[in-house]
Structure formats: structure tokens, C-alpha cells
GROMACS .gro file of C-alpha atoms in nm:
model
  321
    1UNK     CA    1   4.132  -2.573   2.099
    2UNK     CA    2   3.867  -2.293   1.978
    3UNK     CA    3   3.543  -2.198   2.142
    4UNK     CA    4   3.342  -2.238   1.810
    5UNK     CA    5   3.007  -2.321   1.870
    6UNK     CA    6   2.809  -2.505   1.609
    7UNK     CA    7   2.404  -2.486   1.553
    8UNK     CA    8   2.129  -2.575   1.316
    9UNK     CA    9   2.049  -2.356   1.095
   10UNK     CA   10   1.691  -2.453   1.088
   11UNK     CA   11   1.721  -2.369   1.489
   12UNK     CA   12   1.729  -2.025   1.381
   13UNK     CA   13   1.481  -1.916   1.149
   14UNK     CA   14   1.498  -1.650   0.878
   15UNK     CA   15   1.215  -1.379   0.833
   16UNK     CA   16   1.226  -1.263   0.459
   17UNK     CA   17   1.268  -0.938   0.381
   18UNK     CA   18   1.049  -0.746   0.144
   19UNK     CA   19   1.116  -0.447  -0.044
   20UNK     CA   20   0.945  -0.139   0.097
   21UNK     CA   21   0.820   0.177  -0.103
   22UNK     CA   22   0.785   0.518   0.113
   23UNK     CA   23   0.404   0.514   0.012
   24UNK     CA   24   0.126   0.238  -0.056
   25UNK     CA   25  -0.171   0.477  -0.234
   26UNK     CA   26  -0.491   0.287  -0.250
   27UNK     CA   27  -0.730   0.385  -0.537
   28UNK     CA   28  -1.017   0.230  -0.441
   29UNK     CA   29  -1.173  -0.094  -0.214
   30UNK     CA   30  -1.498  -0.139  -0.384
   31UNK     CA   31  -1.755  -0.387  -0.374
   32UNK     CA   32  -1.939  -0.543  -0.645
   33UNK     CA   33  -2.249  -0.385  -0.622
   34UNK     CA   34  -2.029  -0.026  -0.711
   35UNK     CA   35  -1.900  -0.240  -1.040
   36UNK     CA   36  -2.236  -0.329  -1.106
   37UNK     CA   37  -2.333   0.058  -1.099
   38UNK     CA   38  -2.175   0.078  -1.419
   39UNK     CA   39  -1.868   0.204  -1.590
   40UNK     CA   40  -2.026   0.588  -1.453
   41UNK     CA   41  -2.019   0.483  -1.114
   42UNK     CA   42  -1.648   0.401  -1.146
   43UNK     CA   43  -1.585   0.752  -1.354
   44UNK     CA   44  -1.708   0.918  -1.061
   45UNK     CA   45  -1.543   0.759  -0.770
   46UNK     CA   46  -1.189   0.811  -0.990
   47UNK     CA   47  -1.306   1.160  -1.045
   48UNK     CA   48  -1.311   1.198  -0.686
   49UNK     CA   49  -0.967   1.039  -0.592
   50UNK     CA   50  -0.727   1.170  -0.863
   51UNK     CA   51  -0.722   1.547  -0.618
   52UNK     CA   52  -0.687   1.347  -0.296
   53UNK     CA   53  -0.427   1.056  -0.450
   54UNK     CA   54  -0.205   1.387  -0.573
   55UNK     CA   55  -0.200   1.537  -0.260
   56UNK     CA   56  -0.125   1.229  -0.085
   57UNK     CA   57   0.180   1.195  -0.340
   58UNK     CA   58   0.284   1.560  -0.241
   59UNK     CA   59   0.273   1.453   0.136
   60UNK     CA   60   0.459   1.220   0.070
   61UNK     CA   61   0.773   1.407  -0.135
   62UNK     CA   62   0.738   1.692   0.203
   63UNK     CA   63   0.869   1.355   0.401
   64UNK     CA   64   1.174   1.289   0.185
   65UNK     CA   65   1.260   1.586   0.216
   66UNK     CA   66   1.204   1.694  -0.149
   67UNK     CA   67   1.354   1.381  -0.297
   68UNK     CA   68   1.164   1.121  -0.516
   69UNK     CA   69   0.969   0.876  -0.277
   70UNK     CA   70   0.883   0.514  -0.368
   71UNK     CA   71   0.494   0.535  -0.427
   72UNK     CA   72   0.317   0.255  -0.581
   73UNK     CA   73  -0.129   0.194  -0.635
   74UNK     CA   74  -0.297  -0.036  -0.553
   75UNK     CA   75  -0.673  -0.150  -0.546
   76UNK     CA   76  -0.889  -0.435  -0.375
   77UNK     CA   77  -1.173  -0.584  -0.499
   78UNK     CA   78  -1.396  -0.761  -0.315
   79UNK     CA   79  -1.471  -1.131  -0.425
   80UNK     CA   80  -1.475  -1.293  -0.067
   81UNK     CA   81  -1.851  -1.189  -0.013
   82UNK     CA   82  -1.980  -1.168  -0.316
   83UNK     CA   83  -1.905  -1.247  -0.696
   84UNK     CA   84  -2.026  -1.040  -0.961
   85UNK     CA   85  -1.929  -1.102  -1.345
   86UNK     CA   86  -1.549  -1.217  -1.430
   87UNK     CA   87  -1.192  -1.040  -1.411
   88UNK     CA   88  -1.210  -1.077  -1.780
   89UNK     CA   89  -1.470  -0.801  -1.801
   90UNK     CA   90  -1.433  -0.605  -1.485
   91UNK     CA   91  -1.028  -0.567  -1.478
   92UNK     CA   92  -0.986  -0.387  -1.824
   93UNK     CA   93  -1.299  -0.132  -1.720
   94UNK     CA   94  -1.123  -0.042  -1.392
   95UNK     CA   95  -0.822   0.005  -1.536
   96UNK     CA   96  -0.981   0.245  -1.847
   97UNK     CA   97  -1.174   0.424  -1.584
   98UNK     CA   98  -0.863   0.484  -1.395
   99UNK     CA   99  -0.670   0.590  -1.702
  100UNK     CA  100  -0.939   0.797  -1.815
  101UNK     CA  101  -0.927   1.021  -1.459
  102UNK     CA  102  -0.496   1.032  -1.497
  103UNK     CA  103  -0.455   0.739  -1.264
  104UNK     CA  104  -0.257   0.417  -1.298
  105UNK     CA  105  -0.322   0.091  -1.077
  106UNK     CA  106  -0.019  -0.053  -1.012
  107UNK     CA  107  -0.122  -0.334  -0.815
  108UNK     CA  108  -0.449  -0.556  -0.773
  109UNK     CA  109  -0.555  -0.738  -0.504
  110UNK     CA  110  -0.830  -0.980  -0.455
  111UNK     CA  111  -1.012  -0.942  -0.084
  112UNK     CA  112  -1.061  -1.339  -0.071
  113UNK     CA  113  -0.669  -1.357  -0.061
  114UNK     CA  114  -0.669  -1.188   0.235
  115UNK     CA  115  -0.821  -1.458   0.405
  116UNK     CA  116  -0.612  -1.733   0.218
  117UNK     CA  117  -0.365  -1.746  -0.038
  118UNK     CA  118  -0.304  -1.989  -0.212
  119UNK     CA  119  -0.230  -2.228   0.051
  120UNK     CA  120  -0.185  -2.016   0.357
  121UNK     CA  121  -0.464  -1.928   0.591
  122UNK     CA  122  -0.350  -1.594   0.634
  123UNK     CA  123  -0.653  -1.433   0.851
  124UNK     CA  124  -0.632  -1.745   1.064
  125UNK     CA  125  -0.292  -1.628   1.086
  126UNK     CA  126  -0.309  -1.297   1.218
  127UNK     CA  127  -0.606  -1.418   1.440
  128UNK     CA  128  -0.350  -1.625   1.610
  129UNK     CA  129  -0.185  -1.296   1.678
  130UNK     CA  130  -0.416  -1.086   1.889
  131UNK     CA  131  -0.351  -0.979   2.181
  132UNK     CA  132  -0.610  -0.799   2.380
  133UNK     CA  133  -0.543  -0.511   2.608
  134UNK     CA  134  -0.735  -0.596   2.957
  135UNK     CA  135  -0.904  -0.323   3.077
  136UNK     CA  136  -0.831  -0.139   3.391
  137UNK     CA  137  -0.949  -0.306   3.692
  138UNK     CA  138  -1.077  -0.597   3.489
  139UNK     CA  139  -1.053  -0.984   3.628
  140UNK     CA  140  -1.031  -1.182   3.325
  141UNK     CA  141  -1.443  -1.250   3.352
  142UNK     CA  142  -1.457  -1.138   2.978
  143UNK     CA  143  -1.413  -1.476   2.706
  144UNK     CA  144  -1.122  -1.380   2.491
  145UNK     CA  145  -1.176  -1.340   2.127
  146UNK     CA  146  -1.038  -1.630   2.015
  147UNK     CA  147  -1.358  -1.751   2.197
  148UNK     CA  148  -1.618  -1.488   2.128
  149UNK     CA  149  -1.492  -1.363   1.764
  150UNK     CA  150  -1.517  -1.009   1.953
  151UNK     CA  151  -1.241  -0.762   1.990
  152UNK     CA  152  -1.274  -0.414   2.204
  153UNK     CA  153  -1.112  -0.160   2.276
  154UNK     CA  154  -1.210  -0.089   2.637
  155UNK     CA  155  -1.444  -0.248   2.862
  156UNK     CA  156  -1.783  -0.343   2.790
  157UNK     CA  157  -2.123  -0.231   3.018
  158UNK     CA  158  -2.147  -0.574   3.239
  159UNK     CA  159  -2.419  -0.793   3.150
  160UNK     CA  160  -2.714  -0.773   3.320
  161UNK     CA  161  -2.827  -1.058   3.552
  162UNK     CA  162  -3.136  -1.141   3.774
  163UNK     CA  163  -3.036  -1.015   4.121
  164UNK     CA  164  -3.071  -1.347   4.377
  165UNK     CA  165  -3.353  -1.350   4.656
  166UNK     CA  166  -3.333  -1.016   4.860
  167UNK     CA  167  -3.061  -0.818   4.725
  168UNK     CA  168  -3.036  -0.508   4.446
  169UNK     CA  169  -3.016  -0.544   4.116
  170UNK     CA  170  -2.634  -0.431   4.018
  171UNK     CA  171  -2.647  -0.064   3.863
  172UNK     CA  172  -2.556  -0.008   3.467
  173UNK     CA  173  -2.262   0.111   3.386
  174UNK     CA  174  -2.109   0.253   3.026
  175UNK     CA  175  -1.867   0.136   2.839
  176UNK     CA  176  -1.570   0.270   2.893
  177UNK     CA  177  -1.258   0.333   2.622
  178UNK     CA  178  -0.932   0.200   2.750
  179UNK     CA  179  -0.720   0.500   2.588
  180UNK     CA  180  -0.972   0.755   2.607
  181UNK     CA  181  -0.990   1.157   2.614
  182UNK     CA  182  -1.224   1.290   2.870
  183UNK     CA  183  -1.527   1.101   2.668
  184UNK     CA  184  -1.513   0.719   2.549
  185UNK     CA  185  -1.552   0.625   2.192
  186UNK     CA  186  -1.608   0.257   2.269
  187UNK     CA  187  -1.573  -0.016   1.964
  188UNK     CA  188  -1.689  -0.399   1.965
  189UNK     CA  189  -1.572  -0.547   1.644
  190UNK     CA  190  -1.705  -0.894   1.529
  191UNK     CA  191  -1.373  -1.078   1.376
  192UNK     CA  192  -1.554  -1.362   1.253
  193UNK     CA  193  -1.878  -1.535   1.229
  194UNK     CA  194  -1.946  -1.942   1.230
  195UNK     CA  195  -2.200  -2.152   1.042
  196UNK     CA  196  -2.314  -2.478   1.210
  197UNK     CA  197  -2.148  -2.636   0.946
  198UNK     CA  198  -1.849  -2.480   1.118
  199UNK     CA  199  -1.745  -2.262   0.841
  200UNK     CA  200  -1.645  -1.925   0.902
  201UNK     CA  201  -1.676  -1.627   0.753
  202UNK     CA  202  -1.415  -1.326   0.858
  203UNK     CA  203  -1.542  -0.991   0.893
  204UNK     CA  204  -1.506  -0.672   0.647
  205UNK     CA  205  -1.284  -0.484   0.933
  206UNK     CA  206  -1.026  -0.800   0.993
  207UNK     CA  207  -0.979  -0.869   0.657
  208UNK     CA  208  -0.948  -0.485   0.577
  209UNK     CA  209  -0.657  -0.484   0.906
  210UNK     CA  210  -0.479  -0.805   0.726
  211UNK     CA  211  -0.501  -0.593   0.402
  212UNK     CA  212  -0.320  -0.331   0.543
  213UNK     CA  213  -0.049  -0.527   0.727
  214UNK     CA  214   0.009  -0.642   0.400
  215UNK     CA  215   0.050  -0.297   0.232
  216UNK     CA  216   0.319  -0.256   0.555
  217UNK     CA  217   0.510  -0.547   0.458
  218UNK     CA  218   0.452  -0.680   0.766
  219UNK     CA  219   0.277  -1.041   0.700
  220UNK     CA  220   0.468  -1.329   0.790
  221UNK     CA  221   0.373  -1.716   0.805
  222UNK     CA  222   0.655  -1.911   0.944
  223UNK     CA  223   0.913  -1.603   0.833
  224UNK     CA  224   0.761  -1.615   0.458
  225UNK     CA  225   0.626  -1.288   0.353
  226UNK     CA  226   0.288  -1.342   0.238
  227UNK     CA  227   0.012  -1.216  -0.085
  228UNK     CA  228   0.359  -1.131  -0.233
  229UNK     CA  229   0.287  -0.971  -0.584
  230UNK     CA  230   0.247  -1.187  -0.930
  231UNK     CA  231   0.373  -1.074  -1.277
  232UNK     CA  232   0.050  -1.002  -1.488
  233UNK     CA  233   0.231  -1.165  -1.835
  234UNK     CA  234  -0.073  -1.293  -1.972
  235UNK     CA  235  -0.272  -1.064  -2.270
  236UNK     CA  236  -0.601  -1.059  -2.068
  237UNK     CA  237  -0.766  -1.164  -1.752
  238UNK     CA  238  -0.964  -1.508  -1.658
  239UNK     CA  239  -1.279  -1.549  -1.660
  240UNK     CA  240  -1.289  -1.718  -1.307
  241UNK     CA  241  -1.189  -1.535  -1.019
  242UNK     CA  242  -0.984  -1.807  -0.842
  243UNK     CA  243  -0.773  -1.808  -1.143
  244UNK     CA  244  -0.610  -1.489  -1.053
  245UNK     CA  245  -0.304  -1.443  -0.834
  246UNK     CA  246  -0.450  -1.273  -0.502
  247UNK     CA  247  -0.194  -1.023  -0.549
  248UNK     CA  248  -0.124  -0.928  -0.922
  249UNK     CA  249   0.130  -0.656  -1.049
  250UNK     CA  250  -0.010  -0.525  -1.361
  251UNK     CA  251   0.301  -0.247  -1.391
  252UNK     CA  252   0.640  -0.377  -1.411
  253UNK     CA  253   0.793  -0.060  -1.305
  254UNK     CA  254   0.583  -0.043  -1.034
  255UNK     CA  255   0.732   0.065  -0.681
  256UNK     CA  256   0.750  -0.184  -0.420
  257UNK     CA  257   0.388  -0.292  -0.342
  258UNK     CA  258   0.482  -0.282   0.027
  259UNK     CA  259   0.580   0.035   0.189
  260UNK     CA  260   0.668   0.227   0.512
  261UNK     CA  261   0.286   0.390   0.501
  262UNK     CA  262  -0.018   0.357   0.373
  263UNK     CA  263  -0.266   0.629   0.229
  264UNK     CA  264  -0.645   0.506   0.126
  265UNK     CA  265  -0.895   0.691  -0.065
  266UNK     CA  266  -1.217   0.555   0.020
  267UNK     CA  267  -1.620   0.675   0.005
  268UNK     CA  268  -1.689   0.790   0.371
  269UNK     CA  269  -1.912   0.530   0.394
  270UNK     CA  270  -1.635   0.299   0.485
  271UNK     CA  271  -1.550   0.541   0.808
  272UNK     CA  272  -1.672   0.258   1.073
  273UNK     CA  273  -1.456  -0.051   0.913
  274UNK     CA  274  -1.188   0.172   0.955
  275UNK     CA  275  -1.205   0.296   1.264
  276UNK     CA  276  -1.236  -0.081   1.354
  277UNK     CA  277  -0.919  -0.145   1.174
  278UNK     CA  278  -0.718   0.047   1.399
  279UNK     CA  279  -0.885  -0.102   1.730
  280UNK     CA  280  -0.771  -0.456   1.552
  281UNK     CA  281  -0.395  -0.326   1.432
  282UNK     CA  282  -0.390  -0.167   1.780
  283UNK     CA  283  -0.385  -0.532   1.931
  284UNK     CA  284  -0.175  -0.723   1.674
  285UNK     CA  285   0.145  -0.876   1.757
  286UNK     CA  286   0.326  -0.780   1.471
  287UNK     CA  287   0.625  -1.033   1.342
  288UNK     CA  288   0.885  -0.870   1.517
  289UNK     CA  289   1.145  -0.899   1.293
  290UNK     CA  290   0.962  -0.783   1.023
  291UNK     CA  291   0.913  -0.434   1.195
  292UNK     CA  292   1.289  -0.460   1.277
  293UNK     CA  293   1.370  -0.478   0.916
  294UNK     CA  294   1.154  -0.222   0.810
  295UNK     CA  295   1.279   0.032   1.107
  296UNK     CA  296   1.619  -0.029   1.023
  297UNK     CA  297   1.559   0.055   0.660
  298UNK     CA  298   1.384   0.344   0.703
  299UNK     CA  299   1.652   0.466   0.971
  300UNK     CA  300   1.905   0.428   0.655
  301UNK     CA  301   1.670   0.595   0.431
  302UNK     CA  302   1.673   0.892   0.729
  303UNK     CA  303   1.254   0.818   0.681
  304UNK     CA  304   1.045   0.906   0.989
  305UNK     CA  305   0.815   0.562   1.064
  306UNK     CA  306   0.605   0.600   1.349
  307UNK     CA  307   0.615   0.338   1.608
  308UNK     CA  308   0.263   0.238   1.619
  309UNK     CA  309   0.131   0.011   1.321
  310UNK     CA  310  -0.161   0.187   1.300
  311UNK     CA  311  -0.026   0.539   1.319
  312UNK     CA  312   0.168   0.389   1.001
  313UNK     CA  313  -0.205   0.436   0.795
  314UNK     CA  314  -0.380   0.708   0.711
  315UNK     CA  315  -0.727   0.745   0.494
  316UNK     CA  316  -0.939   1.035   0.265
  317UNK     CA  317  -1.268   0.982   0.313
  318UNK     CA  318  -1.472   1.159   0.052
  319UNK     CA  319  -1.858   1.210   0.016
  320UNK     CA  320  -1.945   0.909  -0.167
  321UNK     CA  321  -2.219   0.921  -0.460
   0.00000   0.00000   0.00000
């Protein structure tokens, strides 16, 4: 007789692994009123990034230790809230503007596919993976976000309410940061919006935190990785948006379009979405086993990886046009 013990393998599920790069350098997250600025507008924000990009790439070689690191580009564009033009006449301009400043975008992503792709609902997703920090000394009186489409990062001033017959009207207080430093530097972040139609609309900052989770690696759906990269085989580019891949990998020698961290060269006016990016990664219940993987790999690689998701991205913010 043998102890063996016999079990489903569907009763243990697998959580694909992705191939990681030491750096994910975004080029650009631009809107469609900067394409519709003209090819100049691009030539300057490019002009702009190629100093920053190459001292992100230096940064980057310091942390191996002087070896080669894994760096692939990427950029999003934006056709979730707007649409301007086609891919067939936008894509080969970015990419001539970009050559024409030194640079070369490796990867491109469409913003709509962070909300879906294909198939998968992927903001609805990571929605289902909050997890807000209570306040200290709070009793549960504030609706969750899954309610309220509202995510903080500290406690809220109380709402105001008509005192009753004969008694004082309860004194204002601030907001107050849950991890602050001597002085609060509260965030509210709207996650979503809803029509009365019941459509809903996700916000700049949540889709900008699933775009970075992304770049991580770290998107799962039932242990699938998700907006995994396309092959761009084809000699040009649609003419509809929806007909391109939400992830598309127009180098095939490109680095892995995931990595260990992420680097973003953006105009400063994107400071605020950002800052509410890291409020939203800050309370994200990452897959687990996807940050095992990638913590055992860099361990192997003898590559330091902060613990903190959102200590794993890092931005330049230069003075936009």
C-alpha cells in the first residue's frame, strides 16, 4: 500500500507566467487632442523625452550592476474617451516622429484595452480587487467603493448634517492622510462614473493604474495573463481603431513588454492622475502568484524589486508645451 494521493488538476489552478524585462520605458500617453496638434506637437514632446528616456536607460544598467538590462518602449494612446482620425494615419506619424528624435516604440497600446480586451473586462477586473485601507478610528460609516466609485487614501472631513432640536452643530474637521508626514496630502479618486442607461465609464487614473499593472506583468483573469502583446505582421495599420490588437508589438526584437519596473515620461500636466495611481495600486490586491513569480525571478536575476507595487513605478514629468 502507498500513501499517494490523487487530485484534479483543475482543483489547482495555474497562473501563467510572463516574461519580464528589467525596465518598461514609456514614451508617451497622449491624448488625441496632442495628435491633433500636429506632427510639431509630437516633434516636441519626443524632443523632450529622448534626454529623460536615456537617463532612465542608464538607471537602469547602475541596477544590473553594469550588465545589459532588458528594456523595452512602449506608448498608449488614448481611444477610450475620444477618437480622433484612424491608426492608419496616426501610427506611421508617431512612429516617424519618434525615429526622427532617436527613439524606437517597441510596443503600442490602445487605452480602451485597458478597460476590455478582447473579451475580458479587465478594469472590472481589478475593481473586483480593491481593498481599502480603513482609516484609524473609523466604524465602517463610509460606503465602500464598490458602492460610491470613490477610493481615498485617508479619511474624509464628515459630512455635515442639521444638528437635531437643542444640541450643537458637530465641529469640521480635515481630512486626514492615513500614511501621512506631519501634514496630510489627502486624495479622493473617482474610479468610475454611471449613465442612467447604466453604462459606465472608468476614470483616467484607474485605467492609467490597470495600465501599469500591466507593464508589471502582474494582470491576471482566472490565472491568464492579460493585454498580452500581438505580432504587428501586417504592411500598415487599419483604418478602424477596434481593428487593432489592444496590445501590438511593432519590434520583433523587442524586450519583454512586461518588466520588473516601470519608468514614464509624461507632460507634468499628468502629475494629479498619477499621484492617484499610486493611492489606487496602493490598495490593489495583486494576483499573488503573479508577484511570487516575478520575486522569484528577479531573486535569480540577483535584481532588487521593491516590495510595494507602486514603489515598482517611477515617472519624469517635464514642462509640457
Amino acid at each position: 500500500m502507498t500513501d499517494a494521493v490523487f487530485r484534479e488538476t483543475t482543483a489547482e489552478p495555474r497562473t501563467q507566467a510572463v516574461p519580464l524585462s528589467h525596465l518598461s520605458l514609456e514614451l508617451g500617453h497622449l491624448y488625441m487632442e496632442d495628435f491633433e496638434a500636429g506632427p510639431e506637437h509630437l516633434r516636441r514632446h519626443f524632443a523632450q523625452v529622448r534626454p529623460w528616456a536615456d537617463a532612465a536607460r542608464a538607471a537602469a544598467v547602475d541596477r544590473t550592476g553594469g550588465k545589459r538590462p532588458r528594456i523595452s518602449t512602449c506608448f498608449l494612446i488614448d481611444d477610450y474617451f475620444t477618437r480622433f482620425s484612424s491608426p492608419a494615419e496616426l501610427v506611421p506619424l508617431l512612429l516617424a516622429e519618434a525615429d526622427r528624435a532617436g527613439l524606437a516604440v517597441d510596443y503600442l497600446a490602445r487605452e480602451s484595452g485597458c478597460a476590455v480586451a478582447g473579451k475580458v473586462p479587465v478594469a472590472e477586473a481589478v475593481a473586483g480587487r480593491l481593498v481599502e485601507e480603513p482609516p484609524p478610528g473609523s466604524y465602517g460609516l463610509r460606503p465602500p467603493a464598490a458602492q460610491t466609485g470613490w477610493l481615498a487614501n485617508g479619511e474624509r472631513s464628515p459630512v455635515a448634517r442639521a444638528p437635531q432640536a437643542m444640541r450643537e452643530a458637530a465641529v469640521w474637521q480635515p481630512p486626514k492622510e492615513t500614511a501621512s508626514r506631519r501634514h496630510s496630502v489627502f486624495l479622493d479618486v473617482e474610479l468610475w462614473s454611471d449613465a442612467p442607461d447604466g453604462q459606465r465609464t472608468w476614470s483616467c487614473p484607474f485605467l492609467a493604474a490597470v495600465w501599469q499593472l500591466a507593464r508589471l506583468g502582474l494582470l491576471r483573469t482566472e490565472g491568464e495573463a492579460v493585454l498580452e502583446p500581438q505580432p504587428h505582421t501586417a504592411d500598415g495599420f487599419p483604418e478602424d481603431w477596434d481593428e487593432l490588437p489592444p496590445l501590438l508589438r511593432l519590434n520583433p526584437r523587442a524586450d519583454p513588454f512586461a518588466a520588473y519596473r516601470t519608468c514614464s515620461v509624461v507632460p507634468n500636466r499628468f502629475l494629479p492622475v498619477e499621484h492617484a495611481v499610486r493611492v489606487i495600486l496602493d490598495q490593489t490586491e495583486v494576483d499573488p502568484e503573479a508577484l511570487g513569480q516575478a520575486a522569484r525571478r528577479s531573486a535569480g536575476e540577483k535584481v532588487t524589486v521593491p516590495d510595494s507595487v507602486a514603489d515598482r513605478v517611477s515617472y519624469v514629468f517635464y514642462a509640457g508645451p
